[in-house]
XYZ file of C-alpha atoms in Angstrom:
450
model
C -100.523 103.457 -27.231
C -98.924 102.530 -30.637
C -96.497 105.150 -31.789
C -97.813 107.498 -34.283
C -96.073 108.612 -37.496
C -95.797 112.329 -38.258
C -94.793 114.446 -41.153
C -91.098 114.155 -40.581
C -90.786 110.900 -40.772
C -90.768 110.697 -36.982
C -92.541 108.343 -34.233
C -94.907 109.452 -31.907
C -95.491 107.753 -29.051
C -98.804 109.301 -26.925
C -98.872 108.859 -23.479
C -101.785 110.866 -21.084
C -100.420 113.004 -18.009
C -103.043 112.990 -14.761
C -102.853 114.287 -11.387
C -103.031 110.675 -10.969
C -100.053 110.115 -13.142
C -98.212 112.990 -11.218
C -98.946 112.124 -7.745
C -97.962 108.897 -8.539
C -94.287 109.692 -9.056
C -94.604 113.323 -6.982
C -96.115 111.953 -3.748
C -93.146 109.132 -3.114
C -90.402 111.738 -3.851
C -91.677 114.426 -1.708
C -91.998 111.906 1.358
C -88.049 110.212 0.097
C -87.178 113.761 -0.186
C -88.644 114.759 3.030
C -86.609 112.133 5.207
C -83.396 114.400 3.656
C -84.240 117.660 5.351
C -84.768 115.572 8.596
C -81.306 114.002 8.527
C -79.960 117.369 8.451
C -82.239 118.802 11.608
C -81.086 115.213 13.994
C -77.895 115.882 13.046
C -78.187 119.174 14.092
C -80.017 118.206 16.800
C -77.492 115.885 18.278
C -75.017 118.543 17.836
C -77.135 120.874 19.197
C -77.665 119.183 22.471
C -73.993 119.090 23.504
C -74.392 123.072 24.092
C -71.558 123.883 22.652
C -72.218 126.226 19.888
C -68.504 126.178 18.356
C -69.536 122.327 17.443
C -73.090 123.121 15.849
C -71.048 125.979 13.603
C -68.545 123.292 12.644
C -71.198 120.793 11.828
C -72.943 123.892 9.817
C -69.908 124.593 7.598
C -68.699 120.801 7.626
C -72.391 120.591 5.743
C -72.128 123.829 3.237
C -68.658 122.281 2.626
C -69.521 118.605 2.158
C -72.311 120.279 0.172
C -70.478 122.438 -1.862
C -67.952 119.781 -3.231
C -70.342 116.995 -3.308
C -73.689 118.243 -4.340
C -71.766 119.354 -7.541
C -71.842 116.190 -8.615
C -75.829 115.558 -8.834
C -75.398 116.125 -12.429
C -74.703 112.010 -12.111
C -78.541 112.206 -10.705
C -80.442 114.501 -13.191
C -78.013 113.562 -16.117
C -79.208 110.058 -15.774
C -83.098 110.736 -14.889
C -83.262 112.882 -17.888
C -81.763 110.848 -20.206
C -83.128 107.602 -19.185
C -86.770 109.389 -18.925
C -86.103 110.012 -22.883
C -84.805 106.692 -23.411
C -87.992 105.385 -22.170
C -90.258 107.418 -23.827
C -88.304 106.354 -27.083
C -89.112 102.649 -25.821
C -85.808 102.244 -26.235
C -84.653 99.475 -23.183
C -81.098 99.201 -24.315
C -80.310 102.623 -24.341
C -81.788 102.786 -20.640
C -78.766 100.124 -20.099
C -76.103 101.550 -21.848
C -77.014 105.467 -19.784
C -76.757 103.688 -16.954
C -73.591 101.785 -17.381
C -71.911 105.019 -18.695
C -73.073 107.232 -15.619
C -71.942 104.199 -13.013
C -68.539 104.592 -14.488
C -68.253 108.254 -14.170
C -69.643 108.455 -10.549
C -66.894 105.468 -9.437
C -64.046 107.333 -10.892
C -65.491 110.882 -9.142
C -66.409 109.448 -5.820
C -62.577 107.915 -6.113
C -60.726 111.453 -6.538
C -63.170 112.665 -3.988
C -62.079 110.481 -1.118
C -58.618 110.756 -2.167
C -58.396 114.221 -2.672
C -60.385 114.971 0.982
C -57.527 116.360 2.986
C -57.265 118.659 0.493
C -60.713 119.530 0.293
C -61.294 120.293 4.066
C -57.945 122.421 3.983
C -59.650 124.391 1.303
C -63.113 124.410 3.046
C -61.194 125.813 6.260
C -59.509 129.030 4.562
C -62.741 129.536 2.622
C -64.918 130.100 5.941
C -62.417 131.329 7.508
C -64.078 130.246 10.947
C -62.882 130.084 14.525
C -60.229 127.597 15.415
C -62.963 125.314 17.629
C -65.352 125.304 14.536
C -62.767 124.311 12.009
C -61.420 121.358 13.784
C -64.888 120.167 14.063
C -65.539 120.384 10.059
C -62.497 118.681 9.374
C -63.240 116.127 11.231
C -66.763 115.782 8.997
C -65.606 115.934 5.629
C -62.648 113.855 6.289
C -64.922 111.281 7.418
C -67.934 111.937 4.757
C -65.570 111.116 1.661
C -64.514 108.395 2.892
C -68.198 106.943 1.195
C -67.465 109.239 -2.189
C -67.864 106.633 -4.875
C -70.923 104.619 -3.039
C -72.526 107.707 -2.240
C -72.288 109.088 -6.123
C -73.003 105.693 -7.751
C -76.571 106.168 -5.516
C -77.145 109.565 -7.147
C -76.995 107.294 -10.500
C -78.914 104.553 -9.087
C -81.857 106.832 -7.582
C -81.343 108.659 -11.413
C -82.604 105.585 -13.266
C -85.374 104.912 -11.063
C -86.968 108.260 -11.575
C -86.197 108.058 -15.104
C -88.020 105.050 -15.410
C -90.689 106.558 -13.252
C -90.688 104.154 -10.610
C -90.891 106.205 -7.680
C -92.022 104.090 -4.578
C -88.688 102.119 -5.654
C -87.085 104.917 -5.407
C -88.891 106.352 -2.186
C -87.878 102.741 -0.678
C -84.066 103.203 -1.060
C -84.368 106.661 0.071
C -86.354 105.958 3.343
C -83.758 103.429 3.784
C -80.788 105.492 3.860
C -82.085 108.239 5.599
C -83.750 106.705 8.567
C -80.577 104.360 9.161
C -78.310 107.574 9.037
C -80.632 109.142 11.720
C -80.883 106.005 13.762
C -76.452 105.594 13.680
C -76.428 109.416 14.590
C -78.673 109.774 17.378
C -76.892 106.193 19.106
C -72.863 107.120 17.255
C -73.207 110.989 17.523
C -75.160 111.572 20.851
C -75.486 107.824 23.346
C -72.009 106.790 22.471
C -70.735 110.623 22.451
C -68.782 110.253 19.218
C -69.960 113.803 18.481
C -69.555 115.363 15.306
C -67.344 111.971 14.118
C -70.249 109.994 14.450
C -72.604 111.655 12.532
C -70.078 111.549 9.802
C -69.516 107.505 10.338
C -73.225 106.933 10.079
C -73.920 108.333 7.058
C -70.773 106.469 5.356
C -72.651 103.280 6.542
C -75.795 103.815 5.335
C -74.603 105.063 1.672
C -72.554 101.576 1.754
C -75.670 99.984 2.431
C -77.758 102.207 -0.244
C -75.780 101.127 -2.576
C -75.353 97.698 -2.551
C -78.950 96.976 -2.208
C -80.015 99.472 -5.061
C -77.048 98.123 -7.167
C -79.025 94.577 -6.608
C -82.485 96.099 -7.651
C -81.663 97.905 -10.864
C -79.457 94.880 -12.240
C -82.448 92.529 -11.582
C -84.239 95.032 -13.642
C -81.898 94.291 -16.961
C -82.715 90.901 -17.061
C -85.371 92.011 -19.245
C -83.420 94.308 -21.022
C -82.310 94.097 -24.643
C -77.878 93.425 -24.696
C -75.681 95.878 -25.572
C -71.886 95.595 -26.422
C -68.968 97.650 -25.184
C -68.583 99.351 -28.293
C -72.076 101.109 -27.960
C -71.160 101.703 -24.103
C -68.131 103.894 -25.352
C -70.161 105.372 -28.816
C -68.500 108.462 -29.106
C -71.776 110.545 -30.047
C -73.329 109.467 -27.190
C -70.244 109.725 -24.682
C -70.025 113.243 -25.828
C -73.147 114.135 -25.322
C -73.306 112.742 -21.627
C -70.214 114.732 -20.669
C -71.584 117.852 -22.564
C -74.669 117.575 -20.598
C -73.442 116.603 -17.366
C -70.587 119.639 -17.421
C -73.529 122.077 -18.199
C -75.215 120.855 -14.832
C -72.100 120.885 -13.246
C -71.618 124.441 -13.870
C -75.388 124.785 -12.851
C -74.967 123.308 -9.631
C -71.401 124.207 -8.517
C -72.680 127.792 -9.287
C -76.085 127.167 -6.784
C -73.958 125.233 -4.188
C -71.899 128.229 -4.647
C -74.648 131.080 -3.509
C -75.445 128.852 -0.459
C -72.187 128.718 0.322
C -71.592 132.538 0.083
C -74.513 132.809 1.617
C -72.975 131.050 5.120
C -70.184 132.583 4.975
C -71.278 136.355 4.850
C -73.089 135.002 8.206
C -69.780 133.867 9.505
C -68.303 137.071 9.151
C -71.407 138.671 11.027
C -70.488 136.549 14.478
C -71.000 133.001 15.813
C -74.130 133.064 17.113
C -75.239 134.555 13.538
C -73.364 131.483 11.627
C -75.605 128.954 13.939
C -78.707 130.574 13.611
C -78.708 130.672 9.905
C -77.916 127.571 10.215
C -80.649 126.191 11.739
C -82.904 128.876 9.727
C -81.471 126.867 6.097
C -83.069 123.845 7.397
C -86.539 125.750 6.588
C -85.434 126.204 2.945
C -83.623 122.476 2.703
C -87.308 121.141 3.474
C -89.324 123.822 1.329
C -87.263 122.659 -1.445
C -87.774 118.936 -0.877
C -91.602 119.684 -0.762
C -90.909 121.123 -4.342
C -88.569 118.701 -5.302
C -91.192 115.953 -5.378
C -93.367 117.930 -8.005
C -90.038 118.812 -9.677
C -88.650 115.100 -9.468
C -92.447 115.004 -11.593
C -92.131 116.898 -14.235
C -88.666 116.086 -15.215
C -89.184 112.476 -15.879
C -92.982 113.254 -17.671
C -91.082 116.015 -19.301
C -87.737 113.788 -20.746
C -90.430 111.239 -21.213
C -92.347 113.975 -23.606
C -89.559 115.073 -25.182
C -88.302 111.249 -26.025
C -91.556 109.928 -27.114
C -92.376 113.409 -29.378
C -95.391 114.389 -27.720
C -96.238 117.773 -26.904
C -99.371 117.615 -25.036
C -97.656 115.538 -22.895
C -95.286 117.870 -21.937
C -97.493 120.708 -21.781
C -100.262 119.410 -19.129
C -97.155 118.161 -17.339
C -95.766 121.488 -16.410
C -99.203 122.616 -15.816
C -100.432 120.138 -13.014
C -96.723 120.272 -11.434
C -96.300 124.052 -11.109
C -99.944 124.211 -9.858
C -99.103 121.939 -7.249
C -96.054 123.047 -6.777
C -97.607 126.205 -5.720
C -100.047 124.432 -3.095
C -97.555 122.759 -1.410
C -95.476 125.967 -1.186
C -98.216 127.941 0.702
C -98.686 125.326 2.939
C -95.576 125.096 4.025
C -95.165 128.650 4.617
C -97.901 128.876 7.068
C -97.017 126.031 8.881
C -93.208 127.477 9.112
C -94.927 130.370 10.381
C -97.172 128.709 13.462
C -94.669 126.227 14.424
C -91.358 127.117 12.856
C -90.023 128.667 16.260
C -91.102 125.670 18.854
C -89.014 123.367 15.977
C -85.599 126.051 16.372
C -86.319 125.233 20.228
C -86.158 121.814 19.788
C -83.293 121.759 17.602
C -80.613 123.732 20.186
C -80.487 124.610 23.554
C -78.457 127.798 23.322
C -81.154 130.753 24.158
C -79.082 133.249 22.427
C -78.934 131.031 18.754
C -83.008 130.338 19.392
C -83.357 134.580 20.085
C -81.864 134.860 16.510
C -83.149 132.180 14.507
C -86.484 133.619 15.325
C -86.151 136.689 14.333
C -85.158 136.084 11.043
C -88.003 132.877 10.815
C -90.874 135.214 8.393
C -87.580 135.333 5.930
C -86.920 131.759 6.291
C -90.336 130.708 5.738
C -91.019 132.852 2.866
C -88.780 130.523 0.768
C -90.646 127.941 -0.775
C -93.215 130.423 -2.139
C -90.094 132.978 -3.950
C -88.231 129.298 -4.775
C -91.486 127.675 -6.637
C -91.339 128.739 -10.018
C -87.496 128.278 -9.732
C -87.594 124.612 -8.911
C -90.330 123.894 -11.030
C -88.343 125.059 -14.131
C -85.482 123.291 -12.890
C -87.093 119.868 -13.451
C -88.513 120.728 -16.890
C -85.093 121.896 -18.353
C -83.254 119.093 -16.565
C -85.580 116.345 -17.976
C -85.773 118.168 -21.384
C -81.667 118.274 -21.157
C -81.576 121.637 -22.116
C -79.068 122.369 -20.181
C -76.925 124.916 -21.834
C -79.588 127.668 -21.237
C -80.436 126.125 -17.205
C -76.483 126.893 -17.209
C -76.260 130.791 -18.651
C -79.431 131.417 -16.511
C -77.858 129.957 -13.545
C -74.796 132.219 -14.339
C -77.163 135.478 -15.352
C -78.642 135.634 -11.859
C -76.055 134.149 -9.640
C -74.569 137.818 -10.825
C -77.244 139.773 -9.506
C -77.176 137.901 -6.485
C -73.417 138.616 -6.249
C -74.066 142.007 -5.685
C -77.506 141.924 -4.051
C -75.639 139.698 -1.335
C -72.834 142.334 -0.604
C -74.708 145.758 -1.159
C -77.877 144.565 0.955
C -75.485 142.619 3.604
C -73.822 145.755 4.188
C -76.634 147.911 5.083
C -78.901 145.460 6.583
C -77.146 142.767 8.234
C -78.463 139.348 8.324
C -81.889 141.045 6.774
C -79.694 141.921 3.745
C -78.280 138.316 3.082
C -81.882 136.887 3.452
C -83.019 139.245 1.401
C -80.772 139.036 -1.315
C -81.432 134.956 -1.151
C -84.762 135.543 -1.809
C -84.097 138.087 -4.953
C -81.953 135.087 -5.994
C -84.606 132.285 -5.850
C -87.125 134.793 -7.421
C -84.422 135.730 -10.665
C -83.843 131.974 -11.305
C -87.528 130.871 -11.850
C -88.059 133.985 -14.071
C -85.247 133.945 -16.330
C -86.537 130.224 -17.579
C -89.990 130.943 -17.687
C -89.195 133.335 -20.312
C -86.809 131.517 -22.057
C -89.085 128.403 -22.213
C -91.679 129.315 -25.116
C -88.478 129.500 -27.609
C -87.153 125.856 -26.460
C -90.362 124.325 -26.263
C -91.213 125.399 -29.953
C -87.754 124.035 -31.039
C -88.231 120.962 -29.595
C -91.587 120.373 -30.560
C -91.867 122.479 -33.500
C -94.670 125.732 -32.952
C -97.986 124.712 -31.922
């Protein structure tokens, strides 16, 4: 459609939003997204089948670790889908270029400190679980390994940024399926037929980020052959440098905070024994894949969203968060009654260890529970992110990551393992409220009141 001129003095560019529109970026991500969850379970699995459990635990807090430092850098991925969305709904092409240039640059330079900084990093990640000797060694030997791929593995987070942005999903799903099935290919022949153990599930996925990158590198700069040119000067425009960094520290904060709660979350189970540490463990995998079931829908609604906001077009935005969250919702009820039939013949086939399966289905109901208390939270997640509001995802990040705080440590106490599930679900729950409410105020500030 043509763009439309309004009373300010402002374009309009009208765009409709289906469930035809929404599957078409939704469906990809969930089934990219989906190949993530399984990385983590044959990794586990590979692990798992050595029957040693102080190896699994090491692998476990290798991951919250890796997780912890690394994941705090997907602002580089939402930064760049929801800026490019707007760019594009602005039909502005050499904008798109210049975001993506800008965000390459940043994730280079962190992925750099990262791998140089990693001795450092698993020192740190040792004293804060504060694990057995046997487990430590083993999660070491992971992150050492893991950061070794920093600056590929971030510039991918940029790469698979721009491709959502743009909407082009079964691009996206491509490089994705890519990189996850040739990371569980290298670990199940590295980690378990070549017994390189926990070392080789670390070496495969350094392979297959190189590999990630280079070929998604190739696909988005075949892309800006149609581009308009830009200059260096309007790669380093100060108002626009400023307000990447201002945006991406927001979601830094944001995410270092959730990595955070996770991470908390493990190590309260550390404390509670070994056998507890593995079995949550194992029981985190349920959430991991509940949230990349809502990540697709989420993935959704922050590129129609950014795309909204960009082109000035409120209905847009509006039936977008509609359609998402109502799928959102389906998908989450599915997937807790299938965690429910068949959640404990998938813990059997993950370990061997009788006494980690004993536990990890006891606490299963809790696990599966997950995706339906998480909905609303990551559902609000992708509207803020591709809307770049970020400074309110950030204070009601902060606001319930509080509560949590002391739901974590009161309920742990008193109930156990119960207590810190418990507490994770009050957590999931808080986050999804607190920007519902705040939404209406944004939306009419953006927009202007309907």
């Amino acid at each position: 459609m043509m763009p439309i001129e309004t009373v300010d003095g402002s374009d309009r560019r009208p765009f409709e939003v289906t469930n035809r529109v929404v599957l078409s970026i939704a469906a990809p991500m969930t089934v990219a997204y989906l190949t993530t969850p399984l990385l983590g379970l044959v990794d586990t699995a590979v692990v798992g089948q050595m029957g040693d459990v102080a190896l699994l635990g090491g692998l476990a807090a290798g991951a919250v670790i890796f997780d912890l430092v690394f994941t705090s850098f997907n602002f580089l991925r939402a930064g760049t889908t929801g800026l490019i969305a707007q760019a594009y709904g602005a039909g502005n092409p050499a904008e798109e270029q210049t975001i993506f240039w800008r965000a390459s640059a940043l994730a280079i330079l962190c992925g750099l400190i990262l791998a140089i900084a990693s001795p450092l990093i698993s020192l740190v990640g040792i004293w804060f679980i504060g694990a057995s000797e046997a487990v430590s060694a083993a999660m070491s030997t992971y992150i050492k390994i893991r950061l070794l791929a920093a600056p590929l593995s971030l510039l991918n987070y940029v790469i698979l940024g721009y491709l959502l942005g743009k909407g082009e999903a079964r691009i996206a799903l491509g490089l994705q399926v890519l990189i996850n099935v040739l990371n569980i290919t290298l670990s199940v022949w590295w980690g378990l037929y070549l017994d390189l153990g926990v070392g080789g599930v670390a070496w495969a996925a350094v392979a297959s980020e190189t590999l990630a990158a280079a070929l998604g590198t190739g696909i988005v700069l075949s892309g800006f052959q149609r581009f308009a040119s830009f200059s260096l000067k309007e790669l380093a425009e100060r108002t626009a440098v400023k307000r990447l960094m201002v945006f991406n520290r927001d979601i830094l904060i944001r995410t270092f905070v959730l990595m955070g709660a996770f991470a908390l979350f493990t190590r309260q189970g550390a404390h509670l024994g070994t056998v507890e540490i593995a079995a949550n463990a194992i029981l985190m995998h349920f959430l991991v894949i509940a949230g990349f079931f809502l990540d697709g829908f989420a993935a959704a609604v922050e590129q129609l969203s950014g795309r909204a906001v960009g082109a000035r077009y409120r209905p847009a935005f509006d039936k977008a968060i509609k359609l998402t969250t109502l799928w959102g919702a389906f998908l989450a009820l599915i997937f807790c009654a299938v965690a429910l039939i068949w959640g404990g013949s998938l813990i059997g086939v993950i370990t061997t260890s009788e006494e980690v399966r004993s536990e990890a289905i006891k606490y299963l109901p809790l696990a599966a529970l997950t995706g339906l208390t998480g909905v609303l939270a990551f559902q609000m997640d992708g509207i803020y992110l591709g809307a770049t509001w970020s400074a309110t995802l950030r204070n009601m990040m902060l606001l319930s990551f509080t509560i949590y705080i002391a739901a974590l440590f009161i309920l742990g106490q008193f109930f156990a393992n119960y207590g810190l599930w418990l507490a994770l679900h009050i957590f999931l729950i808080l986050r999804g409220l607190t920007l519902t409410i705040a939404l209406p105020r944004l939306r009419n500030a953006t927009f202007g009141a309907s």
